Coordinates of C-alpha atoms in Angstrom, one line a residue:
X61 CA -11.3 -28.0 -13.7
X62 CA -12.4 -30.9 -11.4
X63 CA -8.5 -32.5 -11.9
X64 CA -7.0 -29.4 -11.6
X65 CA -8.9 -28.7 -8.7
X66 CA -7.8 -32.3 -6.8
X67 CA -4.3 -31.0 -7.7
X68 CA -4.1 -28.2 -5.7
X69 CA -4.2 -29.9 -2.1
X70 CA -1.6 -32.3 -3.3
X71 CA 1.2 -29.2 -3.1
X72 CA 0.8 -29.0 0.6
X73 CA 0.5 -32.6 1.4
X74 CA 3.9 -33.2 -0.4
X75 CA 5.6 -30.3 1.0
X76 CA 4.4 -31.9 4.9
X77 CA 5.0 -35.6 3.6
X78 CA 9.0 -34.0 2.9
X79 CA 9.2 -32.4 6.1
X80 CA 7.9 -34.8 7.9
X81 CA 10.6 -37.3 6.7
X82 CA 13.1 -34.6 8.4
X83 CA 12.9 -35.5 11.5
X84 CA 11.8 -32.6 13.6
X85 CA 8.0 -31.6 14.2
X86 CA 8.9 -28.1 13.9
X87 CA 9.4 -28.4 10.1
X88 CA 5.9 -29.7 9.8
X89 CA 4.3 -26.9 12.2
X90 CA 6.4 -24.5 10.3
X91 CA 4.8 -25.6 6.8
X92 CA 1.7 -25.8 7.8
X93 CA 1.7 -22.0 9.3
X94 CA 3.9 -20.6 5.9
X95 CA 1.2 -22.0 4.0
X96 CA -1.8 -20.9 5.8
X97 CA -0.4 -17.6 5.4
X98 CA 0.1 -17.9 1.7
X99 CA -2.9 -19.2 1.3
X100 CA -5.1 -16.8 2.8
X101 CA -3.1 -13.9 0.4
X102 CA -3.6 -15.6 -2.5
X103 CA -7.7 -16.6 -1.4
X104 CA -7.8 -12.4 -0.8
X105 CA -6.4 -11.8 -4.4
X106 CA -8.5 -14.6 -6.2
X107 CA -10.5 -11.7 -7.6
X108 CA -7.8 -11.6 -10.4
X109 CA -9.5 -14.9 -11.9
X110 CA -12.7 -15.0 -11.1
X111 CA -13.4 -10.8 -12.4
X112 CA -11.2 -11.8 -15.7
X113 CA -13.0 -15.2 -16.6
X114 CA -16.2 -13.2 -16.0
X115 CA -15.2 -10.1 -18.3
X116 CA -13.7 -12.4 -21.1
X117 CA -16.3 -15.2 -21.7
X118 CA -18.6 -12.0 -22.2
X119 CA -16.5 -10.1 -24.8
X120 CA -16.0 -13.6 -25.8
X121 CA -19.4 -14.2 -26.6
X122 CA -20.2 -11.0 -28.3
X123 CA -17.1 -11.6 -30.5
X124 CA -15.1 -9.3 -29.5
X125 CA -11.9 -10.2 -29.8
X126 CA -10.1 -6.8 -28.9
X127 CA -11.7 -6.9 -25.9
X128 CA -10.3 -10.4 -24.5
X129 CA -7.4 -9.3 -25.4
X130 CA -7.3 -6.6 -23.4
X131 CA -9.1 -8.5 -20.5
X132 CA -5.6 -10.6 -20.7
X133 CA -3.4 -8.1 -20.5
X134 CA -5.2 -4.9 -17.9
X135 CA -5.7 -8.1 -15.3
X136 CA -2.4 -9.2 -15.7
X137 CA -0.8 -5.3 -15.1
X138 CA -2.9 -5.8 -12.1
X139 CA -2.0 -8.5 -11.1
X140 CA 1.7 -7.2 -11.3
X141 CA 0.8 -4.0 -9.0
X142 CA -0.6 -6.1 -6.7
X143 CA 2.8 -8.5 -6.5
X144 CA 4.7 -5.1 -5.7
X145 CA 2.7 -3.9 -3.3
X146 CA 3.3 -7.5 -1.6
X147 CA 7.1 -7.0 -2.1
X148 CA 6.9 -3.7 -0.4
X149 CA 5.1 -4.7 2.5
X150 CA 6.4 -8.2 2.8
X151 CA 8.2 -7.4 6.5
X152 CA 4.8 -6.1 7.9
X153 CA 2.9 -8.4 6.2
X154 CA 4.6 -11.6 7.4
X155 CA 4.7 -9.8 11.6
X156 CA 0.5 -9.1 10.7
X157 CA 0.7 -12.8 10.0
X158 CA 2.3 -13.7 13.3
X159 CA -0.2 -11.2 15.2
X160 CA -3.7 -13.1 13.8
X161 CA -1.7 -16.9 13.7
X162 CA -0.1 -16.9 16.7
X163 CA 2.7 -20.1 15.9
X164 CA 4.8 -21.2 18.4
X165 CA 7.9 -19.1 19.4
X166 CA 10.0 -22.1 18.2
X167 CA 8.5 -22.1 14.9
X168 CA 8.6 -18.6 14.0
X169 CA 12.4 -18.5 12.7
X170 CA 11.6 -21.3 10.6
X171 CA 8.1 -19.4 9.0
X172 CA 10.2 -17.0 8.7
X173 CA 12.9 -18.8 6.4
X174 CA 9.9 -20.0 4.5
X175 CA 8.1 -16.9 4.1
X176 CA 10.7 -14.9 3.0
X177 CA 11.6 -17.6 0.0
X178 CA 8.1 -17.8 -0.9
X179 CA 7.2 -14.4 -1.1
X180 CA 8.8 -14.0 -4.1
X181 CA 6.6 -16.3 -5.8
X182 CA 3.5 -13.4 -5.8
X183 CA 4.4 -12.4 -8.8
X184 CA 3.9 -15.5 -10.7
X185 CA 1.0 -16.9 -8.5
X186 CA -1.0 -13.5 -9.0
X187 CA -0.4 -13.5 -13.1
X188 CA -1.6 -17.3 -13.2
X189 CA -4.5 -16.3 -11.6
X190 CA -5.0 -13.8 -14.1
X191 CA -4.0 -16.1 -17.4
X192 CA -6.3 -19.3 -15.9
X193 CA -9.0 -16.5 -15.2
X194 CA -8.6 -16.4 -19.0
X195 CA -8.1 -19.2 -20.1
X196 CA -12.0 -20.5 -18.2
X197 CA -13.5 -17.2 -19.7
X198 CA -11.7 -18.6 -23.5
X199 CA -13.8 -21.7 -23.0
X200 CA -10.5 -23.9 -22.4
X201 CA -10.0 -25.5 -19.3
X202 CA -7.3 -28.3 -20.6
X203 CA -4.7 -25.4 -20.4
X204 CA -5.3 -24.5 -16.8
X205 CA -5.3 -28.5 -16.0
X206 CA -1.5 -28.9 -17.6
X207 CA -0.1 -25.8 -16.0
X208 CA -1.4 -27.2 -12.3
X209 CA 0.1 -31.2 -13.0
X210 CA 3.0 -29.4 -14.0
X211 CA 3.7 -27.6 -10.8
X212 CA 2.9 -30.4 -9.2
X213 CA 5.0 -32.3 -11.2
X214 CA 8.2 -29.9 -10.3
X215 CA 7.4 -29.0 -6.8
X216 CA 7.8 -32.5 -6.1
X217 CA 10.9 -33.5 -8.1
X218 CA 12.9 -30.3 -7.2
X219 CA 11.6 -30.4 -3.1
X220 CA 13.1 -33.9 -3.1
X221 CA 16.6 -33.0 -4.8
X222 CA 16.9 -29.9 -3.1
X223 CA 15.7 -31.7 0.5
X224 CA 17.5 -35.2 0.4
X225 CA 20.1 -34.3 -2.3
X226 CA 21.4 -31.4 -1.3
X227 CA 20.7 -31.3 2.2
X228 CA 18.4 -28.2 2.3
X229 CA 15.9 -28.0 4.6
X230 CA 12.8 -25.8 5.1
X231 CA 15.0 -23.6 2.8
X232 CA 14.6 -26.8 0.1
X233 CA 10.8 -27.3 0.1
X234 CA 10.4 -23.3 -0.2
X235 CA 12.0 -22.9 -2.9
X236 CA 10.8 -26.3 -4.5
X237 CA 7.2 -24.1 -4.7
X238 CA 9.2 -20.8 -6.0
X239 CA 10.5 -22.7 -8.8
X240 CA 7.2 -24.6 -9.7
X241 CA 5.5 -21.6 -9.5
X242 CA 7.5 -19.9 -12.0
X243 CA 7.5 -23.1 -14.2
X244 CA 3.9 -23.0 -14.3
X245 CA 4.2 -19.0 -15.0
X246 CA 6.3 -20.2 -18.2
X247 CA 4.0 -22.6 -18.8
X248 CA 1.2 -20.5 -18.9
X249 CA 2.8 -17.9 -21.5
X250 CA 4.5 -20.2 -23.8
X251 CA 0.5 -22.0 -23.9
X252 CA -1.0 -19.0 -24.4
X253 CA 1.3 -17.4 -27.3
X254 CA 1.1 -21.3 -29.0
X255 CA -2.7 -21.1 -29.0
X256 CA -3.4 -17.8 -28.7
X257 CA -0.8 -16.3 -30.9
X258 CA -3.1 -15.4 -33.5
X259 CA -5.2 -13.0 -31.0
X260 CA -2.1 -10.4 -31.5
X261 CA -3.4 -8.5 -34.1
X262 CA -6.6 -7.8 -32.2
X263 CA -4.9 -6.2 -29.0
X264 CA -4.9 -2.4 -29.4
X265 CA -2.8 -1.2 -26.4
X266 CA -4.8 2.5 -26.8
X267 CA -7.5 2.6 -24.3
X268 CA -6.3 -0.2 -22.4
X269 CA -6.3 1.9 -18.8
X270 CA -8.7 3.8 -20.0
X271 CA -11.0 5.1 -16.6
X272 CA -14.2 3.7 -18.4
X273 CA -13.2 0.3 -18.9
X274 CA -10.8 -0.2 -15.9
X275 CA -13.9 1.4 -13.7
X276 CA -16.2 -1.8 -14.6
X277 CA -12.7 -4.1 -13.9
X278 CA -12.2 -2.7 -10.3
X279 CA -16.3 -2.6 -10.0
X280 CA -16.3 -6.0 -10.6
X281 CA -13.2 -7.2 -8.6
X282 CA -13.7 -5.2 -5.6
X283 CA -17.1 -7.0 -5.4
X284 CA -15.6 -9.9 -5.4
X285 CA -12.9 -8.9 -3.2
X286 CA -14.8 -7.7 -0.1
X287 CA -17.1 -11.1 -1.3
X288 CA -13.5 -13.1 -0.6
X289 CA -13.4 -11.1 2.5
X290 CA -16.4 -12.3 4.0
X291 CA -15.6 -16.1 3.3
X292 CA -11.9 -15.6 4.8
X293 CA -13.5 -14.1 7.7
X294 CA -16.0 -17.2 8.5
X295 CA -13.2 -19.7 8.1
X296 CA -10.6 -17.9 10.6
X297 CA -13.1 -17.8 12.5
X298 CA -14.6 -21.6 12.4
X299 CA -10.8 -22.5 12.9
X300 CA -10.1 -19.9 15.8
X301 CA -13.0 -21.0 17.9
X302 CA -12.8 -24.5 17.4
X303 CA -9.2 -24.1 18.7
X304 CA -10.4 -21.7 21.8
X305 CA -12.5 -25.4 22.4
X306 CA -9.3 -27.0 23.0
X307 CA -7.2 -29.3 21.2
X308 CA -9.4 -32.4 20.9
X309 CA -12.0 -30.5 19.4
X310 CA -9.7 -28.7 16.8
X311 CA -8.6 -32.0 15.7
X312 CA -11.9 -32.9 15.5
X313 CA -13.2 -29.9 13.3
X314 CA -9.6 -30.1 11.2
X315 CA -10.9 -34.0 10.0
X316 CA -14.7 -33.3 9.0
X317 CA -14.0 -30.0 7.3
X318 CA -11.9 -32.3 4.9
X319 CA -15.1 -34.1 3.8
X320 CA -16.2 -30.2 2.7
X321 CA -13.0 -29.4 1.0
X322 CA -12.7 -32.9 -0.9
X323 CA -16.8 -32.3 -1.9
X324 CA -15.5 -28.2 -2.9
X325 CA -13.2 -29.7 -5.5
X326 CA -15.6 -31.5 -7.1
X327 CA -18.3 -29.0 -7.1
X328 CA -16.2 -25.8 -7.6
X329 CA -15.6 -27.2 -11.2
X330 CA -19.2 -26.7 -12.1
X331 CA -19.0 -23.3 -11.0
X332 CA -16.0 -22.8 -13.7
X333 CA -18.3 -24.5 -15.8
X334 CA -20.3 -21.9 -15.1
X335 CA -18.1 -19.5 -15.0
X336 CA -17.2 -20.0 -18.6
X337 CA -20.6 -20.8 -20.3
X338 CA -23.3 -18.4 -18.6
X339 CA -20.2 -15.1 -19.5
X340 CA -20.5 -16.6 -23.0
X341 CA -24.2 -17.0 -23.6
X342 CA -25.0 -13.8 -21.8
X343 CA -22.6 -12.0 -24.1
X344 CA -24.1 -13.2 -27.1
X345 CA -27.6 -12.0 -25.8
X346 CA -28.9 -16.0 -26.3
X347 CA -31.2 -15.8 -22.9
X348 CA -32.0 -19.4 -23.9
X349 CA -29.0 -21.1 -24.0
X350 CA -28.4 -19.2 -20.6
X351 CA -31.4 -20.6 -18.8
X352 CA -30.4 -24.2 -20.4
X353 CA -27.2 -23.9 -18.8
X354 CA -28.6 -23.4 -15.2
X355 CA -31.0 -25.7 -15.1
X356 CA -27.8 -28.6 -16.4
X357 CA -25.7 -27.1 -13.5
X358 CA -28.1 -27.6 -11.0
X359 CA -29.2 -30.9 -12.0
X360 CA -25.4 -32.1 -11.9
X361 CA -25.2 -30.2 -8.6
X362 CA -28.2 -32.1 -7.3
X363 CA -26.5 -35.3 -8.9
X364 CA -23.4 -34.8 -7.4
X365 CA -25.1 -33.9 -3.8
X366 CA -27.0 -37.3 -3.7
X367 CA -24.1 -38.9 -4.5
X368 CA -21.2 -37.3 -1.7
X369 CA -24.5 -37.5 0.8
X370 CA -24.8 -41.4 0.6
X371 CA -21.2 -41.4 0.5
X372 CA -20.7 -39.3 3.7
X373 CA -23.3 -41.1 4.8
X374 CA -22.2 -44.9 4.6
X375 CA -18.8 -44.2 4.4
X376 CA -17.3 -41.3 6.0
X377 CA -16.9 -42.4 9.2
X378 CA -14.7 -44.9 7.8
X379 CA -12.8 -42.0 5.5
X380 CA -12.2 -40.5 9.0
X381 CA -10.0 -43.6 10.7
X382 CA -7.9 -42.9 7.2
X383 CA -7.0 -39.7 8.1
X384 CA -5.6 -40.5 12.0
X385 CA -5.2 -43.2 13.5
X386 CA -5.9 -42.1 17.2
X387 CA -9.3 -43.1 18.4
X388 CA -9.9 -40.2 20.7
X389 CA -10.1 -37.8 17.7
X390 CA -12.0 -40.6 15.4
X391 CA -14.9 -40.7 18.4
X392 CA -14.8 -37.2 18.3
X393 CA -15.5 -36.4 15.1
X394 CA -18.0 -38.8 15.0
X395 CA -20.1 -36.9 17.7
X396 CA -20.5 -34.1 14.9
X397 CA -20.7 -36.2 12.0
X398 CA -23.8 -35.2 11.1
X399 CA -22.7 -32.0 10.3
X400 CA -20.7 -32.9 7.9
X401 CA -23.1 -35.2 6.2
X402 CA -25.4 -31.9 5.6
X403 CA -22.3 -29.5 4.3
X404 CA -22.8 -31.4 -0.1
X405 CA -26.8 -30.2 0.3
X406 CA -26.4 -27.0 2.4
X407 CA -23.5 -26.1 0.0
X408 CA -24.9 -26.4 -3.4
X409 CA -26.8 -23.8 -4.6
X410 CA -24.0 -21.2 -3.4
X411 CA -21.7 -23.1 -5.7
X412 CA -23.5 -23.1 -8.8
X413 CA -24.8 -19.5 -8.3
X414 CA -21.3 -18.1 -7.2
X415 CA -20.1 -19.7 -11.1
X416 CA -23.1 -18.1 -12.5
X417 CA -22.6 -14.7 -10.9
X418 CA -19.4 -14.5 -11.9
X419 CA -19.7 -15.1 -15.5
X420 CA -22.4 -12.9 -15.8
X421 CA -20.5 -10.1 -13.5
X422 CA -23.3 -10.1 -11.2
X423 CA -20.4 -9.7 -8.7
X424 CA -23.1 -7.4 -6.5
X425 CA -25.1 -10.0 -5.5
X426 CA -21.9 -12.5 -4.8
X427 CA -21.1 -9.7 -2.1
X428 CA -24.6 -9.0 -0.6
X429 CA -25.2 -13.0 -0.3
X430 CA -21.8 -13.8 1.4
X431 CA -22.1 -10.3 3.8
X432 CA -26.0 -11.4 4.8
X433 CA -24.1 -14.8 5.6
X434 CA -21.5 -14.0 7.3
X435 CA -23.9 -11.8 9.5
X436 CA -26.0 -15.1 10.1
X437 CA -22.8 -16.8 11.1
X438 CA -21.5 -14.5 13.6
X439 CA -24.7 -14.0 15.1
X440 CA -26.0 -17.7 15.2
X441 CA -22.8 -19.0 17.3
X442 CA -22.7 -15.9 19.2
X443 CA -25.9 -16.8 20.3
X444 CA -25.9 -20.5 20.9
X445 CA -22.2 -20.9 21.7
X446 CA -22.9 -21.5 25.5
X447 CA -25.6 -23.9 25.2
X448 CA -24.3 -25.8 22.1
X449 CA -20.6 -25.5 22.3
X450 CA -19.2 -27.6 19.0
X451 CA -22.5 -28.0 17.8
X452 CA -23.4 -24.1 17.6
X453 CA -20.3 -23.7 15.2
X454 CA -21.0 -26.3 12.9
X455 CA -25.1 -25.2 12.8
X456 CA -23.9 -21.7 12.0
X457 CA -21.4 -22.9 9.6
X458 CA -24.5 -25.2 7.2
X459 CA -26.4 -21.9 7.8
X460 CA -24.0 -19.9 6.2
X461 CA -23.6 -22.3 3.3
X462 CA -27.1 -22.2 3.2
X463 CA -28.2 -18.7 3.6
X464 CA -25.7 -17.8 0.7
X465 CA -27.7 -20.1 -2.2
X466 CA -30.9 -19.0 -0.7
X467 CA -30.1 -15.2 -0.7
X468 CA -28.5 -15.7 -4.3
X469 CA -31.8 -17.5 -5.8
X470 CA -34.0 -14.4 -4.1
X471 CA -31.7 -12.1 -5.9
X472 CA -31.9 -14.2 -8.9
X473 CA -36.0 -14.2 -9.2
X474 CA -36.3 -10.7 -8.7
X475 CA -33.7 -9.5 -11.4
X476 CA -34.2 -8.8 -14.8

């Protein structure tokens, strides 16, 4: 999960490295925006794997096979109704889009080119979220790591055909990420039915929407929807006011929240780990095993903090002057630098407990941790904003981190 993880930012950095060999700024700005915005959907709608690994690593630990099954196929009908709705609303989803982002007048026409390519990728992105939700709550991860390289893989070989062979434009690296993304779809069935196959003969389509069982699925996602919310919320906002700070600073902000996003990567694949194993154990009612599990993801999450801090630490500013090479920015960044050194310890907790919550379905307490947060957020910089400036965001942003593994554990000790 930790590859397929690092494969995921390599989409976008390809798609601006082709652009960027066009020749007009505009392509880049355009990219950048069309994939914000397709970003933040699909962050909205990552309920569809986290509630479907939870569900099936439980049924999959109390053996019952009818009911992973059926885990595979109610999220992916989901999934589906969710790509429609999309469809439907694509016009005044994409002029929403334009309202909250704000692009440049210039680069609207070409977001616009880009959105409307993309957007019929929804269906395939949502239904890979559901079959890799499955695939981590199966116990295999290998499967979700070949379906991402492969992607990868195509994105990049049919962007650069479609961009320097044929002459497309924004038009080409669009629909370079439609057709990977329905190459990974294909992927992602023809894997399952080879490895899966066998699973057939357990799946009972009678019941399958039954209220009962798809109350618990909606129970669970919408948890982890209005949890998703919360985070989406923080992170506009982090980039909105660094941004009403002025350019410099945005700059500034965009470079050290890298150093968070390269240490997510690593750490969000412990929380599949997770994911996978505490769903299992808890299904099979071995309390034991479940304990064990914790207390090895939080010693690799400790491991892996001490690690990215003395990194961060000796290193980063240097990791910084790889990113840009203008001086202004680097000196910048450096003034908050100290931030960033704190995100690996601030963040842990929140990232084992959020793997652990979900496998156990404990969605509840995902949602009542990130809320209590986000509130601490909003009011911290609020606050402090006028005396602190920079400084002010990047406090309330640790606290966040913070006040999520900290609310979590209290929830933790005082459940069953």
């Amino acid at each position: 999960m930790i590859v397929t993880n690092i494969t995921v930012p390599l989409l976008g950095l390809i798609d601006v490295a082709i652009v960027g060999h066009i020749g007009d700024a505009t392509y880049i700005s355009a990219i950048a925006v069309g994939s914000m915005i397709f970003n933040v959907i699909y962050w909205i709608f990552g309920f569809l794997r986290m509630g479907t690994s939870g569900l099936t690593s439980q049924a999959l630990g109390r053996r019952d096979l009818t009911q992973t099954t059926r885990q595979l196929a109610r999220s992916t009908v989901v999934a589906l109704c969710i790509a429609a709705l999309i469809f439907i609303f694509q016009v005044p989803l994409k002029h929403l889009a334009f309202l909250v982002i704000h692009p440049d007048p210039e680069v609207i026409p070409l977001v616009s080119v880009y959105f409307n390519i993309c957007v019929w990728g929804a269906p395939a992105m949502l239904v890979l979220y559901s079959l890799s939700g499955w695939l981590v709550g199966m116990q295999n991860t290998r499967l979700p790591m070949l379906i991402s390289i492969t992607q990868n893989v195509v994105n990049i070989l049919v962007s650069l055909m479609l961009v320097f062979g044929l002459g497309w434009r924004i038009e080409g690296v669009a629909a370079g990420t439609l057709i990977a993304q329905y190459a990974g779809l294909l992927m992602a069935v023809a894997l399952i039915a080879w490895h899966y196959g066998r699973l057939r003969r357990y799946f009972a389509s009678e019941g399958l929407l039954r209220w009962k069982e798809m109350s618990r699925f909606f129970r669970v996602n919408t948890d982890i929807f209005l949890r998703t919310l919360c985070l989406v919320a923080v992170n506009l906002y982090f980039l909105a006011a660094g941004s009403r700070q002025g350019a410099l600073i945005l700059a500034a902000n965009t470079l050290l929240m890298q150093l968070f996003m390269l240490y997510s990567y690593i750490m969000d694949g412990f929380a599949y780990a997770g994911e996978a194993l505490s769903g299992k154990y808890l299904g099979a009612g071995n309390r034991v095993a479940l304990r064990k599990t914790i207390r090895h993801l939080f010693g690799w999450g400790l491991a892996v903090v001490v690690i990215f801090t003395c990194v961060y630490a000796l290193w980063g500013p240097s990791f910084l002057t790889l990113l840009t090479d203008d001086t202004t920015v680097v000196n910048a960044a450096t003034d908050y630098f100290l931030w960033a050194v704190a995100v690996p310890l601030a963040g842990m907790a929140a990232f084992i407990w959020d793997g652990i919550f979900i496998g156990t379905t404990y969605t509840r307490g995902m949602l009542i941790s990130s809320a209590i947060a986000a509130a601490v957020f909003f009011i911290v910089y609020l606050l402090l904003r006028s005396v602190w400036g920079n400084h002010a965001l990047w406090l309330a942003f640790i606290l966040f981190l913070l006040m999520r593994g900290i609310v979590q554990s209290v929830l933790v000790f005082f459940s069953k």
